[in-house]
Amino acid sequence: MAEKRLSHAYMLVGPEGPERDAAARRLAAALLCPAEDAPCGVCRDCRKVLGGVHPDVSRVGREQGEKERRGQILVGQIRAMTADAALAPNEAARKVYIIDEAERMNPQAQNALLKALEDPPGHACFILCAAAADGLLPTVRSRCVRGTDPARRTTRTEGMSELARAYLEAAASGDRAQIALCCMSRAGLSREQTEAFAGEVKDAVCAALAGRLDGFGLTERQLLALAALMDKTEDYLRHNVQPKQIFGMLAAETLR
Ligand SMILES: [Zn+2]
């Protein structure tokens, strides 16, 4: 199996709740699933991650016990997490740490996390879930892959919306988890926005095929596959499929 190109840290920004929770699990499954088309949803790793019982997926959240410190994730929790991260995985090839309400880390905790992000053990991946990215230190944010991180802008994309550009960059990265994250973060778009998204991606892909835009490092075959996928998206919209389902389809089928 070809080594999947994956990052060590991802940020999932959105309101707290079952949807963000499910998105974090799917992302963790994408990181641990050994299948080429991860997350396959059916292998032992996927089933355990999605069921919340995988021994290589840990969750870190705020302490409820101590009265005066209630509501914060403390440096001791992050240190315990990074100490655990240094140990080899139990079953999978990687270990994943999901930090719930990452914006609740106090500054000391964030600085401890930053050290782990700067020099992560080879098998450790971190998923930071936050209601808003600006609750995190810029140094922490810049270490995380996020669908819409302007620092990752690498190609000529004047006039293209952030939504379309980030999707194409995720596709070009070849990182299944990044693709999944990017699609998940668009599941809340309206029908009109989804239509505009598909149109923009298709325009960019066609421009790249015609040599009018650099192709994000995508091959001609990949560009053609993306154009076909946007046709399918438009077809789904015509049949009143909800954007949420459409982005689920895109997460599963982008450059498979
Ligand atoms: Zn799997």
Coordinates of N, CA and C and ligand atoms in Angstrom, one line a residue:
M1 N 0.8 -1.2 0.0 CA 0.0 0.0 0.0 C 0.9 1.2 0.0
A2 N 0.5 2.2 -0.8 CA 1.3 3.4 -0.9 C 1.0 4.2 0.5
E3 N 2.1 4.8 0.9 CA 1.9 5.6 2.2 C 1.0 6.8 1.9
K4 N 0.0 6.9 2.8 CA -1.0 8.0 2.6 C -0.3 9.3 3.1
R5 N -0.5 10.3 2.3 CA 0.1 11.6 2.7 C -0.9 12.3 3.7
L6 N -0.4 12.3 5.0 CA -1.3 12.8 6.0 C -0.6 13.9 6.9
S7 N -1.3 14.8 7.4 CA -0.7 15.7 8.4 C -0.8 15.2 9.8
H8 N -0.1 15.9 10.7 CA -0.2 15.5 12.1 C -1.2 16.2 12.9
A9 N -1.8 17.3 12.3 CA -2.7 18.1 13.1 C -3.8 18.6 12.2
Y10 N -5.0 18.5 12.6 CA -6.2 19.0 11.9 C -7.0 19.8 12.8
M11 N -7.7 20.8 12.2 CA -8.6 21.6 13.1 C -10.0 21.5 12.5
L12 N -11.0 21.2 13.3 CA -12.3 21.1 12.9 C -13.1 22.2 13.6
V13 N -13.5 23.2 12.8 CA -14.1 24.4 13.4 C -15.6 24.4 13.1
G14 N -16.4 24.5 14.2 CA -17.8 24.5 14.0 C -18.5 24.4 15.4
P15 N -19.8 24.6 15.4 CA -20.5 24.6 16.8 C -20.4 23.2 17.4
E16 N -20.2 23.2 18.7 CA -20.2 21.9 19.4 C -21.5 21.2 19.3
G17 N -21.4 19.9 19.2 CA -22.6 19.1 19.1 C -22.3 17.8 18.4
P18 N -23.4 17.0 18.2 CA -23.2 15.6 17.6 C -22.6 15.7 16.2
E19 N -22.9 16.7 15.4 CA -22.3 16.8 14.0 C -20.8 16.9 14.1
R20 N -20.3 17.8 14.9 CA -18.9 18.0 15.0 C -18.2 16.8 15.5
D21 N -18.9 16.2 16.5 CA -18.4 14.9 17.1 C -18.3 13.8 16.0
A22 N -19.3 13.7 15.2 CA -19.3 12.7 14.2 C -18.2 13.0 13.1
A23 N -18.1 14.3 12.8 CA -17.1 14.7 11.9 C -15.7 14.3 12.4
A24 N -15.4 14.5 13.7 CA -14.1 14.2 14.3 C -13.9 12.7 14.2
R25 N -14.9 11.9 14.5 CA -14.8 10.4 14.4 C -14.5 10.0 13.0
R26 N -15.2 10.6 12.0 CA -14.9 10.2 10.6 C -13.5 10.5 10.2
L27 N -13.1 11.7 10.7 CA -11.7 12.1 10.4 C -10.7 11.2 11.0
A28 N -10.9 10.8 12.3 CA -10.1 9.8 13.0 C -10.0 8.5 12.2
A29 N -11.2 8.1 11.7 CA -11.3 6.8 11.0 C -10.5 7.0 9.7
A30 N -10.5 8.1 9.0 CA -9.8 8.3 7.8 C -8.3 8.2 8.1
L31 N -7.9 8.6 9.3 CA -6.4 8.6 9.7 C -6.0 7.2 10.0
L32 N -6.9 6.4 10.5 CA -6.4 5.0 11.0 C -6.8 3.9 10.0
C33 N -7.7 4.1 9.1 CA -8.2 3.1 8.2 C -7.0 2.7 7.3
P34 N -6.7 1.4 7.2 CA -5.6 1.0 6.3 C -5.9 1.0 4.8
A35 N -7.2 1.1 4.5 CA -7.6 1.0 3.1 C -7.2 2.2 2.3
E36 N -6.9 2.0 1.0 CA -6.5 3.0 0.1 C -7.6 4.1 0.0
D37 N -8.9 3.7 0.1 CA -10.0 4.7 0.0 C -10.5 5.0 1.4
A38 N -9.6 5.3 2.3 CA -10.0 5.5 3.7 C -10.9 6.8 3.8
P39 N -11.8 6.9 4.7 CA -12.3 5.8 5.6 C -13.3 4.8 4.9
C40 N -13.0 3.5 4.9 CA -13.8 2.6 4.2 C -15.1 2.3 4.9
G41 N -15.1 2.5 6.2 CA -16.3 2.4 7.0 C -16.6 1.0 7.4
V42 N -15.9 0.0 6.9 CA -16.2 -1.4 7.2 C -15.1 -2.2 7.8
C43 N -13.9 -1.7 7.8 CA -12.8 -2.5 8.4 C -12.8 -2.4 9.9
R44 N -12.0 -3.2 10.5 CA -12.0 -3.2 12.0 C -11.7 -1.9 12.6
D45 N -10.7 -1.2 12.0 CA -10.3 0.1 12.6 C -11.5 1.1 12.4
C46 N -12.1 1.2 11.2 CA -13.2 2.1 11.0 C -14.3 1.8 12.0
R47 N -14.7 0.5 12.1 CA -15.8 0.2 12.9 C -15.6 0.6 14.4
K48 N -14.4 0.3 14.8 CA -14.0 0.7 16.2 C -14.0 2.2 16.5
V49 N -13.4 2.9 15.5 CA -13.4 4.4 15.6 C -14.8 5.0 15.7
L50 N -15.6 4.5 14.7 CA -16.9 5.1 14.6 C -17.8 4.7 15.8
G51 N -17.5 3.5 16.3 CA -18.2 3.1 17.5 C -17.7 3.7 18.8
G52 N -16.6 4.4 18.7 CA -16.0 5.1 19.9 C -15.2 4.2 20.8
V53 N -14.8 3.0 20.3 CA -14.0 2.1 21.2 C -12.6 1.7 20.7
H54 N -12.1 2.6 19.8 CA -10.8 2.2 19.3 C -9.7 2.6 20.3
P55 N -8.8 1.6 20.6 CA -7.8 1.9 21.7 C -6.8 2.9 21.2
D56 N -6.7 3.2 20.0 CA -5.7 4.2 19.5 C -6.3 5.6 19.3
V57 N -7.6 5.8 19.7 CA -8.2 7.1 19.6 C -8.5 7.5 21.0
S58 N -8.0 8.7 21.4 CA -8.2 9.2 22.7 C -8.9 10.5 22.6
R59 N -9.7 10.9 23.6 CA -10.3 12.2 23.7 C -9.8 13.0 24.9
V60 N -9.6 14.2 24.6 CA -9.2 15.1 25.7 C -10.2 16.2 25.8
G61 N -10.7 16.5 27.0 CA -11.7 17.5 27.2 C -11.5 18.3 28.5
R62 N -12.3 19.2 28.7 CA -12.0 20.0 29.9 C -12.4 19.3 31.2
E63 N -11.6 19.5 32.2 CA -11.9 19.0 33.6 C -13.1 19.6 34.1
Q64 N -14.0 18.7 34.7 CA -15.2 19.3 35.3 C -15.0 19.4 36.8
G65 N -14.0 18.7 37.4 CA -13.9 18.5 38.8 C -13.5 19.8 39.6
E66 N -12.4 20.3 39.3 CA -11.9 21.4 40.1 C -12.7 22.7 39.9
K67 N -13.2 23.1 41.0 CA -14.2 24.3 40.9 C -13.6 25.5 40.3
E68 N -12.4 25.9 40.8 CA -11.9 27.2 40.4 C -11.3 27.2 39.0
R69 N -11.0 26.0 38.5 CA -10.5 25.8 37.2 C -11.4 25.2 36.2
R70 N -12.7 25.1 36.6 CA -13.7 24.4 35.8 C -13.7 25.2 34.4
G71 N -13.9 24.4 33.4 CA -14.1 25.1 32.1 C -12.8 25.2 31.3
Q72 N -11.7 24.7 31.9 CA -10.4 24.9 31.1 C -9.8 23.5 30.9
I73 N -9.1 23.4 29.8 CA -8.3 22.2 29.6 C -6.9 22.6 30.1
L74 N -6.4 21.9 31.0 CA -5.2 22.3 31.7 C -3.9 21.6 31.2
V75 N -2.8 22.3 31.5 CA -1.5 21.9 30.9 C -1.2 20.4 31.3
G76 N -1.6 20.0 32.5 CA -1.3 18.6 32.9 C -2.0 17.6 32.0
Q77 N -3.2 17.9 31.5 CA -3.9 17.0 30.6 C -3.2 16.9 29.3
I78 N -2.7 18.0 28.8 CA -1.9 18.0 27.5 C -0.6 17.3 27.7
R79 N 0.0 17.5 28.8 CA 1.3 16.8 29.0 C 1.1 15.3 29.1
A80 N 0.0 14.9 29.8 CA -0.4 13.4 29.9 C -0.6 12.9 28.5
M81 N -1.3 13.7 27.7 CA -1.6 13.3 26.3 C -0.3 13.1 25.5
T82 N 0.6 14.1 25.6 CA 1.8 14.0 24.7 C 2.7 12.8 25.2
A83 N 2.7 12.6 26.5 CA 3.4 11.4 27.1 C 2.9 10.1 26.5
D84 N 1.6 10.0 26.4 CA 0.9 8.8 25.8 C 1.2 8.8 24.3
A85 N 1.3 9.9 23.7 CA 1.5 9.9 22.2 C 2.9 9.4 21.9
A86 N 3.8 9.5 22.8 CA 5.2 9.0 22.5 C 5.2 7.5 22.5
L87 N 4.2 6.8 23.1 CA 4.2 5.3 23.1 C 3.6 4.8 21.8
A88 N 4.0 3.6 21.4 CA 3.6 3.0 20.1 C 2.1 2.8 20.2
P89 N 1.4 2.8 19.0 CA 0.0 2.5 18.9 C -0.3 1.0 19.3
N90 N -1.5 0.8 19.8 CA -1.9 -0.6 20.2 C -2.3 -1.5 19.0
E91 N -3.1 -0.9 18.1 CA -3.6 -1.8 17.0 C -3.3 -1.2 15.6
A92 N -3.5 0.1 15.5 CA -3.4 0.8 14.2 C -2.0 1.3 14.0
A93 N -1.8 1.9 12.8 CA -0.5 2.4 12.5 C -0.3 3.7 13.1
R94 N -1.3 4.4 13.6 CA -1.2 5.7 14.2 C -2.1 5.8 15.5
K95 N -1.8 6.8 16.2 CA -2.7 7.2 17.3 C -3.3 8.5 17.1
V96 N -4.5 8.7 17.4 CA -5.2 9.9 17.2 C -5.7 10.5 18.5
Y97 N -5.5 11.8 18.7 CA -6.0 12.4 19.9 C -7.0 13.5 19.4
I98 N -8.2 13.4 19.9 CA -9.2 14.4 19.6 C -9.4 15.3 20.8
I99 N -9.1 16.6 20.6 CA -9.2 17.6 21.6 C -10.5 18.3 21.5
D100 N -11.5 18.0 22.4 CA -12.8 18.6 22.3 C -12.7 20.0 22.9
E101 N -13.4 20.9 22.3 CA -13.4 22.3 22.8 C -11.9 22.8 23.0
A102 N -11.2 22.7 22.0 CA -9.7 23.0 22.0 C -9.5 24.5 22.5
E103 N -10.5 25.3 22.2 CA -10.4 26.7 22.6 C -10.4 26.9 24.1
R104 N -10.8 25.8 24.8 CA -10.8 25.9 26.3 C -9.4 25.6 26.9
M105 N -8.5 25.3 26.0 CA -7.1 25.1 26.6 C -6.6 26.4 27.1
N106 N -6.1 26.5 28.3 CA -5.5 27.7 28.7 C -4.1 27.9 28.0
P107 N -3.5 29.1 28.2 CA -2.3 29.4 27.4 C -1.2 28.4 27.6
Q108 N -1.0 28.0 28.9 CA 0.0 27.0 29.2 C -0.3 25.7 28.5
A109 N -1.5 25.3 28.5 CA -1.9 24.0 27.8 C -1.6 24.2 26.3
Q110 N -2.0 25.3 25.7 CA -1.7 25.5 24.3 C -0.2 25.5 23.9
N111 N 0.6 26.1 24.8 CA 2.0 26.0 24.6 C 2.6 24.6 24.7
A112 N 2.0 23.8 25.6 CA 2.5 22.4 25.7 C 2.1 21.7 24.4
L113 N 0.9 22.0 23.9 CA 0.4 21.3 22.7 C 1.3 21.7 21.5
L114 N 1.6 23.0 21.5 CA 2.5 23.5 20.4 C 3.8 22.8 20.3
K115 N 4.4 22.4 21.4 CA 5.6 21.7 21.4 C 5.4 20.3 20.7
A116 N 4.2 19.7 21.1 CA 3.9 18.4 20.4 C 3.7 18.5 19.0
L117 N 3.0 19.7 18.6 CA 2.7 19.9 17.2 C 4.0 20.2 16.4
E118 N 5.0 20.8 17.0 CA 6.2 21.2 16.3 C 7.1 19.9 16.1
D119 N 7.0 19.0 17.0 CA 7.9 17.8 16.9 C 7.1 16.6 17.3
P120 N 6.1 16.2 16.4 CA 5.2 15.1 16.8 C 5.9 13.8 16.7
P121 N 5.6 12.8 17.6 CA 6.0 11.5 17.3 C 5.4 11.0 16.0
G122 N 6.2 10.2 15.2 CA 5.8 9.9 13.9 C 4.4 9.3 13.7
H123 N 3.9 8.7 14.7 CA 2.6 8.0 14.6 C 1.4 8.8 15.2
A124 N 1.7 10.0 15.8 CA 0.6 10.7 16.5 C 0.0 11.7 15.6
C125 N -1.4 11.8 15.6 CA -2.1 12.8 14.9 C -3.1 13.5 15.9
F126 N -3.3 14.7 15.8 CA -4.1 15.5 16.7 C -5.3 16.1 15.9
I127 N -6.5 16.0 16.4 CA -7.6 16.7 15.8 C -8.2 17.7 16.9
L128 N -8.1 19.0 16.5 CA -8.5 20.0 17.4 C -10.0 20.4 17.0
C129 N -10.9 20.2 17.9 CA -12.3 20.7 17.6 C -12.5 22.0 18.4
A130 N -13.0 23.0 17.7 CA -13.2 24.3 18.3 C -14.4 25.0 17.7
A131 N -15.0 25.8 18.5 CA -16.2 26.5 18.0 C -15.7 27.7 17.1
A132 N -14.6 28.2 17.4 CA -14.0 29.3 16.6 C -12.5 29.2 16.7
A133 N -11.9 29.4 15.5 CA -10.4 29.2 15.5 C -9.7 30.3 16.3
D134 N -10.3 31.5 16.4 CA -9.6 32.6 17.1 C -9.4 32.4 18.6
G135 N -10.0 31.3 19.1 CA -9.7 31.0 20.5 C -8.4 30.3 20.7
L136 N -7.7 30.0 19.6 CA -6.4 29.3 19.7 C -5.3 30.2 19.3
L137 N -4.1 30.0 19.9 CA -3.0 30.8 19.6 C -2.7 30.7 18.1
P138 N -2.2 31.8 17.4 CA -1.9 31.7 16.0 C -0.8 30.7 15.7
T139 N 0.1 30.5 16.6 CA 1.1 29.5 16.4 C 0.6 28.1 16.4
V140 N -0.5 27.8 17.2 CA -1.1 26.5 17.2 C -1.9 26.4 15.9
R141 N -2.7 27.4 15.5 CA -3.5 27.4 14.3 C -2.7 27.1 13.1
S142 N -1.5 27.7 13.0 CA -0.7 27.6 11.8 C -0.1 26.2 11.7
R143 N -0.2 25.4 12.7 CA 0.4 24.1 12.6 C -0.7 23.1 12.2
C144 N -1.9 23.5 12.1 CA -3.0 22.6 11.8 C -3.5 22.8 10.4
V145 N -3.9 21.7 9.8 CA -4.6 21.7 8.5 C -6.0 22.1 8.7
R146 N -6.4 23.1 8.0 CA -7.8 23.5 8.0 C -8.3 23.8 6.6
G147 N -9.5 23.4 6.3 CA -10.0 23.6 4.9 C -9.7 25.0 4.4
T148 N -9.8 26.0 5.2 CA -9.7 27.3 4.7 C -8.6 28.1 5.3
D149 N -7.4 27.5 5.3 CA -6.2 28.3 5.8 C -5.5 29.0 4.7
P150 N -5.6 30.4 4.8 CA -5.0 31.1 3.6 C -3.5 31.0 3.5
A151 N -2.9 30.6 4.6 CA -1.4 30.4 4.6 C -1.0 29.3 3.6
R152 N -2.0 28.4 3.3 CA -1.6 27.3 2.4 C -1.8 27.6 1.0
R153 N -2.2 28.8 0.7 CA -2.4 29.3 -0.7 C -1.1 29.1 -1.5
T154 N -1.2 28.3 -2.5 CA 0.1 28.0 -3.3 C -0.1 28.3 -4.8
T155 N -1.3 28.5 -5.2 CA -1.5 28.6 -6.6 C -2.2 29.9 -7.0
R156 N -2.2 30.2 -8.3 CA -2.8 31.4 -8.8 C -4.3 31.2 -8.9
T157 N -5.0 31.9 -8.1 CA -6.5 31.6 -8.0 C -7.3 32.8 -7.9
E158 N -6.9 33.9 -8.6 CA -7.6 35.2 -8.5 C -9.1 34.9 -8.9
G159 N -10.0 35.6 -8.1 CA -11.4 35.5 -8.5 C -12.1 34.2 -8.0
M160 N -11.3 33.3 -7.5 CA -12.0 32.0 -7.1 C -12.3 32.1 -5.6
S161 N -13.5 31.6 -5.2 CA -13.9 31.7 -3.8 C -13.0 30.8 -3.0
E162 N -12.9 31.1 -1.7 CA -12.2 30.3 -0.7 C -12.7 28.9 -0.7
L163 N -14.0 28.7 -0.9 CA -14.6 27.4 -0.9 C -14.1 26.5 -2.0
A164 N -14.1 27.0 -3.2 CA -13.6 26.2 -4.3 C -12.1 26.0 -4.3
R165 N -11.4 27.0 -3.9 CA -9.9 26.9 -3.9 C -9.5 25.9 -2.9
A166 N -10.0 26.0 -1.7 CA -9.6 25.0 -0.6 C -9.9 23.6 -1.0
Y167 N -11.0 23.4 -1.7 CA -11.4 22.0 -2.1 C -10.4 21.5 -3.1
L168 N -10.0 22.3 -4.1 CA -9.0 21.9 -5.1 C -7.7 21.7 -4.4
E169 N -7.3 22.5 -3.5 CA -6.0 22.2 -2.8 C -6.1 21.0 -2.0
A170 N -7.2 20.7 -1.3 CA -7.3 19.4 -0.6 C -7.2 18.2 -1.5
A171 N -7.9 18.4 -2.7 CA -7.8 17.3 -3.7 C -6.4 17.1 -4.1
A172 N -5.7 18.2 -4.4 CA -4.3 18.1 -4.9 C -3.4 17.5 -3.8
S173 N -3.7 17.7 -2.6 CA -2.8 17.2 -1.5 C -2.8 15.7 -1.5
G174 N -3.8 15.1 -2.0 CA -3.9 13.6 -1.9 C -4.1 13.1 -0.5
D175 N -4.3 13.9 0.4 CA -4.5 13.6 1.8 C -6.0 13.3 2.1
R176 N -6.4 12.0 2.2 CA -7.8 11.7 2.3 C -8.5 12.4 3.5
A177 N -7.7 12.5 4.6 CA -8.3 13.2 5.8 C -8.6 14.6 5.5
Q178 N -7.7 15.3 4.8 CA -7.9 16.7 4.4 C -9.1 16.8 3.5
I179 N -9.2 15.9 2.5 CA -10.4 16.0 1.6 C -11.7 15.8 2.4
A180 N -11.7 14.8 3.3 CA -12.9 14.6 4.1 C -13.2 15.8 5.0
L181 N -12.2 16.4 5.6 CA -12.4 17.5 6.4 C -13.0 18.7 5.6
C182 N -12.4 18.9 4.5 CA -12.8 20.0 3.6 C -14.3 19.8 3.2
C183 N -14.7 18.6 2.8 CA -16.0 18.4 2.4 C -17.0 18.5 3.6
M184 N -16.6 18.0 4.7 CA -17.5 18.0 5.9 C -17.7 19.5 6.3
S185 N -16.7 20.3 6.2 CA -16.9 21.7 6.6 C -17.8 22.5 5.6
R186 N -18.2 21.9 4.5 CA -19.1 22.5 3.6 C -20.5 22.0 3.6
A187 N -20.7 21.0 4.5 CA -22.0 20.3 4.5 C -23.1 21.3 4.9
G188 N -22.8 22.4 5.5 CA -23.9 23.3 5.9 C -24.3 24.4 4.8
L189 N -23.7 24.3 3.7 CA -23.9 25.3 2.6 C -25.4 25.1 2.1
S190 N -25.9 26.2 1.6 CA -27.3 26.1 1.0 C -27.2 25.5 -0.4
R191 N -28.3 25.3 -1.0 CA -28.3 24.7 -2.3 C -27.7 25.7 -3.3
E192 N -28.0 27.0 -3.2 CA -27.4 28.0 -4.1 C -25.9 28.0 -3.9
Q193 N -25.5 28.0 -2.7 CA -24.0 28.0 -2.5 C -23.3 26.8 -3.0
T194 N -24.0 25.6 -2.9 CA -23.4 24.4 -3.4 C -23.3 24.4 -4.9
E195 N -24.4 25.0 -5.5 CA -24.4 25.2 -7.0 C -23.3 26.1 -7.4
A196 N -23.1 27.2 -6.7 CA -22.0 28.1 -7.1 C -20.6 27.4 -6.9
F197 N -20.5 26.7 -5.8 CA -19.3 25.9 -5.5 C -18.9 25.0 -6.7
A198 N -19.9 24.2 -7.1 CA -19.7 23.2 -8.2 C -19.3 23.9 -9.5
G199 N -20.0 25.1 -9.7 CA -19.7 25.8 -11.0 C -18.3 26.4 -11.0
E200 N -17.9 26.9 -9.8 CA -16.5 27.4 -9.7 C -15.5 26.4 -9.8
V201 N -15.7 25.2 -9.2 CA -14.7 24.2 -9.3 C -14.6 23.7 -10.8
K202 N -15.7 23.6 -11.4 CA -15.7 23.2 -12.8 C -15.0 24.2 -13.7
D203 N -15.3 25.5 -13.5 CA -14.6 26.5 -14.3 C -13.1 26.4 -14.1
A204 N -12.7 26.3 -12.8 CA -11.3 26.2 -12.6 C -10.6 25.0 -13.2
V205 N -11.3 23.9 -13.1 CA -10.8 22.6 -13.7 C -10.7 22.8 -15.2
C206 N -11.7 23.3 -15.8 CA -11.7 23.5 -17.3 C -10.6 24.5 -17.7
A207 N -10.5 25.5 -16.9 CA -9.4 26.5 -17.2 C -8.0 25.8 -17.1
A208 N -7.9 25.0 -16.1 CA -6.6 24.3 -15.9 C -6.4 23.3 -17.1
L209 N -7.4 22.6 -17.5 CA -7.3 21.7 -18.6 C -7.0 22.4 -19.9
A210 N -7.5 23.7 -20.0 CA -7.2 24.5 -21.2 C -5.9 25.2 -21.1
G211 N -5.2 25.0 -20.0 CA -3.9 25.7 -19.8 C -4.0 27.1 -19.4
R212 N -5.2 27.6 -19.0 CA -5.3 29.0 -18.6 C -5.1 29.2 -17.1
L213 N -5.0 28.2 -16.4 CA -4.8 28.3 -14.9 C -3.9 27.1 -14.6
D214 N -2.9 27.3 -13.6 CA -2.1 26.2 -13.3 C -3.0 25.2 -12.5
G215 N -2.7 24.0 -12.7 CA -3.7 22.9 -12.3 C -3.5 22.4 -10.9
F216 N -3.0 23.2 -9.9 CA -2.9 22.8 -8.5 C -2.0 21.6 -8.4
G217 N -1.3 21.2 -9.4 CA -0.5 20.0 -9.3 C -1.3 18.7 -9.6
L218 N -2.5 18.9 -10.1 CA -3.4 17.8 -10.4 C -3.0 17.3 -11.9
T219 N -3.1 16.0 -12.1 CA -2.8 15.5 -13.4 C -4.1 15.8 -14.3
E220 N -3.9 15.6 -15.6 CA -5.0 15.8 -16.5 C -6.2 14.8 -16.2
R221 N -5.8 13.6 -15.9 CA -6.8 12.6 -15.6 C -7.6 13.0 -14.3
Q222 N -6.8 13.5 -13.3 CA -7.5 13.9 -12.1 C -8.4 15.1 -12.3
L223 N -8.0 16.0 -13.2 CA -8.8 17.2 -13.5 C -10.1 16.7 -14.2
L224 N -10.0 15.8 -15.1 CA -11.1 15.2 -15.8 C -12.1 14.6 -14.8
A225 N -11.5 13.8 -13.8 CA -12.3 13.2 -12.8 C -13.1 14.2 -12.0
L226 N -12.4 15.3 -11.6 CA -13.1 16.3 -10.8 C -14.2 17.0 -11.6
A227 N -14.0 17.2 -12.9 CA -15.0 17.8 -13.7 C -16.2 16.9 -13.8
A228 N -16.0 15.6 -13.9 CA -17.1 14.6 -13.9 C -17.8 14.6 -12.5
L229 N -17.1 14.8 -11.5 CA -17.7 14.8 -10.1 C -18.5 16.0 -10.0
M230 N -18.1 17.2 -10.6 CA -18.9 18.4 -10.5 C -20.2 18.2 -11.3
D231 N -20.1 17.5 -12.4 CA -21.3 17.2 -13.2 C -22.3 16.4 -12.4
K232 N -21.7 15.4 -11.6 CA -22.6 14.6 -10.8 C -23.2 15.4 -9.7
T233 N -22.4 16.4 -9.1 CA -23.0 17.3 -8.1 C -24.1 18.1 -8.6
E234 N -24.0 18.6 -9.9 CA -25.1 19.4 -10.4 C -26.3 18.6 -10.7
D235 N -26.0 17.3 -11.1 CA -27.1 16.4 -11.4 C -27.9 16.1 -10.0
Y236 N -27.1 15.9 -9.0 CA -27.7 15.7 -7.7 C -28.6 16.9 -7.3
L237 N -28.1 18.1 -7.5 CA -28.8 19.3 -7.1 C -30.1 19.3 -7.9
R238 N -30.1 19.0 -9.2 CA -31.3 19.0 -10.0 C -32.3 18.0 -9.4
H239 N -31.8 16.9 -8.8 CA -32.7 15.9 -8.2 C -33.0 16.1 -6.8
N240 N -32.8 17.4 -6.3 CA -33.1 17.8 -5.0 C -32.4 17.0 -3.9
V241 N -31.2 16.5 -4.2 CA -30.4 15.9 -3.1 C -29.8 17.0 -2.2
Q242 N -29.9 16.8 -0.9 CA -29.4 17.9 0.0 C -27.9 18.1 0.0
P243 N -27.5 19.4 0.1 CA -26.0 19.6 0.1 C -25.2 18.7 1.1
K244 N -25.8 18.4 2.2 CA -25.2 17.5 3.2 C -24.8 16.2 2.6
Q245 N -25.8 15.6 1.9 CA -25.5 14.3 1.2 C -24.5 14.5 0.0
I246 N -24.6 15.6 -0.6 CA -23.7 15.9 -1.8 C -22.3 15.9 -1.3
F247 N -22.1 16.7 -0.2 CA -20.7 16.8 0.3 C -20.2 15.4 0.9
G248 N -21.1 14.6 1.4 CA -20.7 13.3 1.8 C -20.3 12.5 0.6
M249 N -21.0 12.6 -0.5 CA -20.6 11.9 -1.7 C -19.2 12.4 -2.2
L250 N -19.0 13.7 -2.1 CA -17.7 14.3 -2.6 C -16.6 13.8 -1.7
A251 N -16.9 13.7 -0.4 CA -15.8 13.3 0.6 C -15.4 11.9 0.2
A252 N -16.4 11.1 -0.2 CA -16.1 9.7 -0.5 C -15.5 9.5 -1.9
E253 N -15.9 10.3 -2.8 CA -15.5 10.0 -4.2 C -14.4 10.9 -4.8
T254 N -14.0 12.0 -4.1 CA -13.0 12.9 -4.7 C -11.7 12.2 -4.9
L255 N -11.3 12.1 -6.1 CA -10.0 11.5 -6.5 C -9.8 10.1 -5.9
R256 N -10.8 9.3 -6.0 CA -10.7 7.9 -5.6 C -10.1 7.1 -6.7
Ligands
ZN1 ZN -11.6 1.3 7.1

